[in-house]
Amino acid sequence: MAKPEPEVTQQAAPQATAQATAQATADALPDHWVERWLPPAWRPYARLSRLDRPIGTWLLLLPGWWALALATQLTQPRGNSLGVNSLGNWPDAWLFIAFGIGALVMRGAGCTFNDIVDRDFDGSVARTRLRPIPAGLVSLKQAWAWLVLQSLIGFAILITMNIPAILLGIASLGLVAIYPFMKRVTWWPQFFLGLAFNWGAVLGYAAVAGRLDWIAGLLYASGIIWTLGYDTIYALQDKEDDALIGVKSTARLFGRNARAWIAAFYAITILGLAGVGWLAGLHWPYWLALAAMALHFLWQAATLKPDDSAACLAKFRANRDAGLIILIGFLLG
C-alpha cells in the first residue's frame, strides 16, 4: 500500500498556497473566479466547498429542480390545448432560488465533511493531494467551523419551507454523514452518493405538494441510477490510485466492463423517467426532452474512453446538460 504524502505544516501554508494556485487539481475549472477574484485567505475555504468545481452543485441541484417543476404540474391547473404550460404553471420563484442556494451551501458542507474524513486518503491520490486539508492550507478546526457555518445557512433556507420539506431536509443529514465511509466498506459507494445527491427530488416534491407519492419515489430512484452512471465515470479517473490505497468504487468493480454498466444505468434512468412522465400524464414537450436526454446518454456511452482521465472528466461534466434537458421537459410538460 502506498504511503500517504506527509502533511504540510501550517507554517508552510504560504508555500502550499502558491503551489496549489500554480498546480490546480485536475478537476478544477481553469482560471476560475475563485482564483481571480477572491482574496488569498478565502480561497482555501472556497476550494474546500468545491466552488471552483461547480458541476457537483449542478448535479445536486437538478433533481430538486426536476421535482419542483413536476410537482407544480401536478398541483396546478393544466396548460393549454397543446399541452404547453402558461406562465402561471411555472414553479414558485423563491423555491427555485432557495434550492439553488441550498444546493450550493449543502454541497459545500458535504464536501468539507468528506475532506475531513478523507484527509489521509486525499494526500495519497494525485488528483486530490492539493486539497486544502492535506495541503495544510486549512486546519481541522477551521474546516469544522466552515462546515458548521455552511450547515447553518442551509438550515436557514430549509426552515422557510413547509413542515414535510423541513423534516425531509433534516433526514438527509444521515445520508450525508455516512457517504464518506462507504468507499471503505462497499464496492458501491456511488449508490450511497446517489441516495444523498438525489434527496432533493423528494424534498422538492414535498415542498410543493406537501406530501410524497409513487411519482416522487420513482423520480428519486431514477436519479439514483443516473448517479451510478455519471459517478462511475468520475471514479474512472482514480481507479489506479484507489487500488493502491484500498478505496472501493464501481469503476474498480466493473473493470473492463465499465462502459457497458454505465450504458445500462443510463438506459434504466431513461426508463424510470419515462415511467414518471407516464404516471404524471405529461405532454409531448416532456417526451421530446426525454428523447434528447437519451441521445445525450448514448453519445456519452459510445464515446467514453475509460482510460483517458481528461475525457472521463469531460463526460462527467456533460451530465449537467443532460439534467438541464429533462428539466426543460418538466417545465413545459
C-alpha positions as MATLAB code, in Angstrom:
seq = 'MAKPEPEVTQQAAPQATAQATAQATADALPDHWVERWLPPAWRPYARLSRLDRPIGTWLLLLPGWWALALATQLTQPRGNSLGVNSLGNWPDAWLFIAFGIGALVMRGAGCTFNDIVDRDFDGSVARTRLRPIPAGLVSLKQAWAWLVLQSLIGFAILITMNIPAILLGIASLGLVAIYPFMKRVTWWPQFFLGLAFNWGAVLGYAAVAGRLDWIAGLLYASGIIWTLGYDTIYALQDKEDDALIGVKSTARLFGRNARAWIAAFYAITILGLAGVGWLAGLHWPYWLALAAMALHFLWQAATLKPDDSAACLAKFRANRDAGLIILIGFLLG';
ca = [
       0.000    0.000    0.000;
       1.300    3.431   -0.898;
       2.308    5.613    1.994;
       0.371    8.873    2.415;
       2.196   12.029    1.494;
       3.426   13.910    4.576;
       1.121   16.750    5.549;
       2.318   20.304    5.076;
       2.553   22.191    8.342;
       0.618   25.362    8.994;
       3.926   27.260    8.922;
       4.379   26.109    5.321;
       0.910   27.279    4.308;
       2.103   30.242    2.203;
       4.290   27.923    0.113;
       1.450   25.434   -0.165;
      -0.888   28.220   -1.214;
       1.438   29.176   -4.030;
       1.777   25.551   -5.080;
      -1.970   24.976   -5.021;
      -2.538   28.090   -7.087;
       0.090   27.119   -9.622;
      -0.998   23.479   -9.792;
      -4.781   23.363   -9.678;
      -6.201   19.911   -9.088;
      -7.161   18.071  -12.213;
     -10.920   18.537  -11.933;
     -10.915   22.289  -11.188;
     -12.007   24.747  -13.848;
      -9.065   26.747  -15.249;
      -8.908   30.466  -14.433;
     -11.963   30.177  -12.199;
     -13.316   33.249  -10.376;
     -12.198   31.678   -7.088;
      -8.585   32.190   -8.183;
      -9.115   35.526   -9.908;
     -11.378   37.418   -7.539;
     -11.269   36.004   -4.014;
      -8.672   37.236   -1.506;
      -5.926   34.617   -0.986;
      -7.047   33.888    2.587;
     -10.549   32.936    1.386;
      -9.519   30.686   -1.475;
      -8.808   27.517    0.570;
     -12.355   27.649    2.001;
     -13.825   28.118   -1.465;
     -11.804   25.124   -2.671;
     -12.929   23.140    0.364;
     -16.521   23.792   -0.768;
     -15.583   22.993   -4.398;
     -16.739   26.411   -5.608;
     -14.134   26.046   -8.346;
     -15.844   22.774   -9.390;
     -19.474   23.816   -9.923;
     -20.560   20.586  -11.623;
     -21.231   18.928   -8.261;
     -23.591   21.728   -7.260;
     -25.465   21.326  -10.533;
     -25.815   17.570  -10.069;
     -27.107   18.053   -6.524;
     -29.473   20.849   -7.562;
     -31.063   19.407  -10.702;
     -33.131   16.601   -9.104;
     -34.601   19.180   -6.742;
     -35.498   21.468   -9.634;
     -36.986   18.499  -11.506;
     -39.209   17.802   -8.518;
     -40.285   21.428   -8.129;
     -41.288   21.562  -11.793;
     -43.022   18.168  -11.748;
     -44.970   18.770   -8.543;
     -46.091   22.142   -9.870;
     -47.574   20.471  -12.947;
     -49.482   18.022  -10.748;
     -50.812   20.539   -8.234;
     -51.767   23.437  -10.532;
     -54.259   23.577  -13.423;
     -53.170   22.083  -16.741;
     -51.892   24.219  -19.606;
     -53.492   24.984  -22.935;
     -54.869   22.549  -25.504;
     -51.410   21.910  -26.966;
     -50.193   20.660  -23.603;
     -47.769   23.567  -23.150;
     -47.842   25.454  -19.876;
     -48.836   29.043  -19.457;
     -46.565   31.196  -17.309;
     -48.921   30.603  -14.366;
     -47.868   26.943  -14.207;
     -44.207   27.602  -13.536;
     -42.758   26.771  -10.106;
     -42.572   29.303   -7.320;
     -39.568   31.547   -7.942;
     -38.495   31.592   -4.287;
     -38.367   27.794   -4.132;
     -36.180   27.715   -7.245;
     -33.824   30.278   -5.702;
     -33.900   28.599   -2.276;
     -32.965   25.241   -3.770;
     -30.120   26.912   -5.658;
     -28.675   28.500   -2.516;
     -29.313   25.355   -0.522;
     -27.553   23.153   -3.064;
     -24.547   25.481   -3.095;
     -24.026   25.572    0.662;
     -25.011   21.973    1.427;
     -22.830   20.603   -1.334;
     -20.064   22.723    0.176;
     -20.805   21.353    3.641;
     -20.837   17.798    2.317;
     -17.526   18.271    0.517;
     -15.999   19.820    3.628;
     -17.093   16.830    5.723;
     -15.858   14.435    3.044;
     -12.440   16.125    3.065;
     -12.256   15.978    6.861;
     -12.958   12.248    6.795;
     -10.741   11.522    3.758;
      -7.812   13.767    4.608;
      -5.318   10.876    4.751;
      -6.614    9.220    1.582;
      -6.597   12.552   -0.285;
      -2.919   13.018    0.458;
      -2.175    9.735   -1.335;
      -4.062   10.460   -4.569;
      -2.513   12.647   -7.257;
      -5.810   14.344   -8.123;
      -6.628   15.273   -4.531;
      -3.332   15.788   -2.680;
      -3.539   19.576   -3.146;
      -6.937   19.855   -1.483;
      -6.838   22.372    1.392;
      -6.633   19.967    4.342;
      -3.900   17.571    3.101;
      -2.030   20.588    1.687;
      -2.060   22.234    5.137;
      -3.970   25.320    3.987;
      -6.870   24.732    6.389;
      -6.619   23.142    9.833;
      -9.120   20.578   11.091;
     -10.636   23.113   13.495;
     -11.045   25.633   10.706;
     -12.620   23.001    8.453;
     -15.131   22.037   11.149;
     -16.024   25.690   11.716;
     -16.540   26.181    7.976;
     -18.739   23.080    7.896;
     -20.930   24.411   10.707;
     -21.298   27.834    9.059;
     -22.423   26.340    5.741;
     -24.836   23.982    7.511;
     -26.425   26.874    9.401;
     -27.009   28.764    6.153;
     -28.603   25.665    4.666;
     -30.840   25.259    7.723;
     -31.927   28.903    7.491;
     -33.032   28.232    3.903;
     -34.771   24.980    4.853;
     -36.978   26.463    7.570;
     -38.640   28.786    5.050;
     -40.348   25.704    3.552;
     -43.292   23.611    4.725;
     -43.101   21.052    7.538;
     -42.773   17.924    5.325;
     -39.868   19.517    3.463;
     -38.174   20.580    6.706;
     -38.403   17.056    8.125;
     -37.059   15.540    4.909;
     -34.214   18.050    4.856;
     -33.194   17.108    8.388;
     -33.408   13.397    7.489;
     -30.942   13.912    4.644;
     -28.143   14.620    7.127;
     -27.836   10.916    7.862;
     -27.108   10.164    4.213;
     -24.541   12.950    4.046;
     -22.841   11.644    7.186;
     -22.448    8.018    6.067;
     -21.384    8.578    2.459;
     -17.651    9.316    3.032;
     -17.248    5.998    4.842;
     -18.882    3.831    2.184;
     -15.809    3.622   -0.045;
     -14.128    1.768    2.797;
     -16.775   -0.941    3.199;
     -18.586   -1.457   -0.120;
     -17.834   -1.583   -3.831;
     -20.955    0.555   -4.358;
     -20.210    3.960   -2.753;
     -21.732    5.540   -5.866;
     -25.110    4.144   -4.810;
     -24.871    5.918   -1.461;
     -23.827    9.113   -3.207;
     -26.986    8.724   -5.309;
     -29.113    8.423   -2.171;
     -27.703   11.725   -0.895;
     -27.379   13.658   -4.145;
     -30.934   12.964   -5.294;
     -32.658   13.637   -1.992;
     -33.706   16.967   -3.465;
     -36.173   15.028   -5.614;
     -38.278   14.024   -2.623;
     -37.629   17.264   -0.742;
     -38.634   19.418   -3.715;
     -41.756   17.384   -4.384;
     -42.826   17.699   -0.750;
     -42.029   21.434   -0.728;
     -44.658   21.962   -3.428;
     -47.182   19.170   -2.891;
     -46.881   18.830    0.881;
     -46.700   15.035    0.521;
     -44.871   12.184   -1.186;
     -46.291    9.588   -3.575;
     -45.187    6.942   -6.075;
     -44.244    9.537   -8.685;
     -41.829   11.219   -6.270;
     -40.364    7.839   -5.363;
     -39.831    6.878   -8.993;
     -38.214   10.253   -9.719;
     -35.852    9.711   -6.771;
     -34.983    6.179   -7.900;
     -34.303    7.377  -11.451;
     -31.900    9.988  -10.115;
     -30.046    7.385   -8.059;
     -29.485    5.218  -11.138;
     -28.344    8.300  -13.084;
     -25.783    8.972  -10.337;
     -24.497    5.397  -10.593;
     -23.753    6.136  -14.249;
     -22.090    9.521  -14.022;
     -20.179    8.909  -10.799;
     -18.762    5.661  -12.164;
     -17.373    7.812  -14.990;
     -15.910   10.179  -12.388;
     -14.367    7.302  -10.422;
     -12.599    6.011  -13.538;
     -10.122    8.878  -13.084;
      -8.895    7.464   -9.772;
      -9.066    3.699  -10.267;
      -5.289    3.135  -10.147;
      -4.742    5.310   -7.071;
      -7.834    3.835   -5.404;
      -6.457    0.337   -5.926;
      -3.160    1.299   -4.270;
      -4.772    2.742   -1.146;
      -7.625    0.221   -0.902;
     -10.554    2.509   -1.770;
     -13.517    0.741   -3.377;
     -15.668    2.049   -6.253;
     -17.931    0.826   -9.030;
     -15.202    1.827  -11.505;
     -12.865   -0.734   -9.939;
     -15.651   -3.290   -9.530;
     -16.721   -3.163  -13.186;
     -13.205   -3.020  -14.608;
     -13.177   -3.511  -18.376;
     -16.986   -3.713  -18.404;
     -17.434   -0.199  -17.007;
     -18.739    1.265  -20.264;
     -21.458   -1.427  -20.565;
     -22.551   -0.872  -16.975;
     -22.692    2.898  -17.469;
     -24.799    2.442  -20.604;
     -27.133    0.139  -18.664;
     -27.502    2.660  -15.833;
     -28.333    5.389  -18.330;
     -30.890    3.181  -20.075;
     -32.607    2.403  -16.754;
     -32.613    6.123  -15.941;
     -34.482    6.838  -19.167;
     -36.990    4.056  -18.433;
     -37.538    5.420  -14.939;
     -38.096    8.958  -16.194;
     -40.461    7.579  -18.843;
     -42.433    5.997  -16.004;
     -42.521    9.357  -14.220;
     -43.857   11.054  -17.347;
     -46.488    8.358  -17.893;
     -47.714    8.382  -14.279;
     -47.831   12.190  -14.268;
     -49.612   12.393  -17.631;
     -47.029   14.764  -19.077;
     -47.384   16.034  -22.630;
     -45.230   15.958  -25.761;
     -42.610   18.568  -24.714;
     -41.527   16.223  -21.916;
     -41.215   13.233  -24.234;
     -39.215   15.286  -26.719;
     -36.840   16.309  -23.915;
     -36.587   12.713  -22.718;
     -35.625   11.592  -26.227;
     -32.941   14.295  -26.330;
     -31.625   13.143  -22.948;
     -31.491    9.560  -24.229;
     -29.433   10.671  -27.237;
     -27.116   12.578  -24.907;
     -26.607    9.446  -22.827;
     -26.000    7.395  -25.956;
     -23.302    9.850  -27.044;
     -21.649    9.646  -23.612;
     -21.567    5.860  -23.549;
     -20.487    5.467  -27.179;
     -17.588    7.909  -26.972;
     -16.402    7.215  -23.407;
     -12.695    6.387  -23.078;
     -12.356    4.725  -19.667;
      -8.556    5.031  -19.584;
      -8.487    8.737  -20.531;
      -8.915   10.772  -17.339;
      -9.488   14.082  -19.127;
     -12.130   12.535  -21.382;
     -13.849   10.929  -18.374;
     -13.971   14.280  -16.593;
     -15.500   15.909  -19.681;
     -18.202   13.214  -19.911;
     -18.917   13.535  -16.200;
     -19.369   17.295  -16.524;
     -21.638   16.798  -19.551;
     -24.283   15.389  -17.218;
     -25.204   18.924  -16.234;
     -26.509   19.392  -19.771;
     -28.377   16.079  -19.634;
     -30.081   17.194  -16.432;
     -30.969   20.604  -17.857;
     -32.521   18.977  -20.923;
     -35.009   16.967  -18.864;
     -35.640   19.983  -16.607;
     -36.940   21.823  -19.666;
     -39.217   18.846  -20.305;
     -40.601   19.018  -16.764;
     -41.146   22.773  -17.036;
     -43.034   22.511  -20.342;
     -44.554   19.051  -19.970;
];
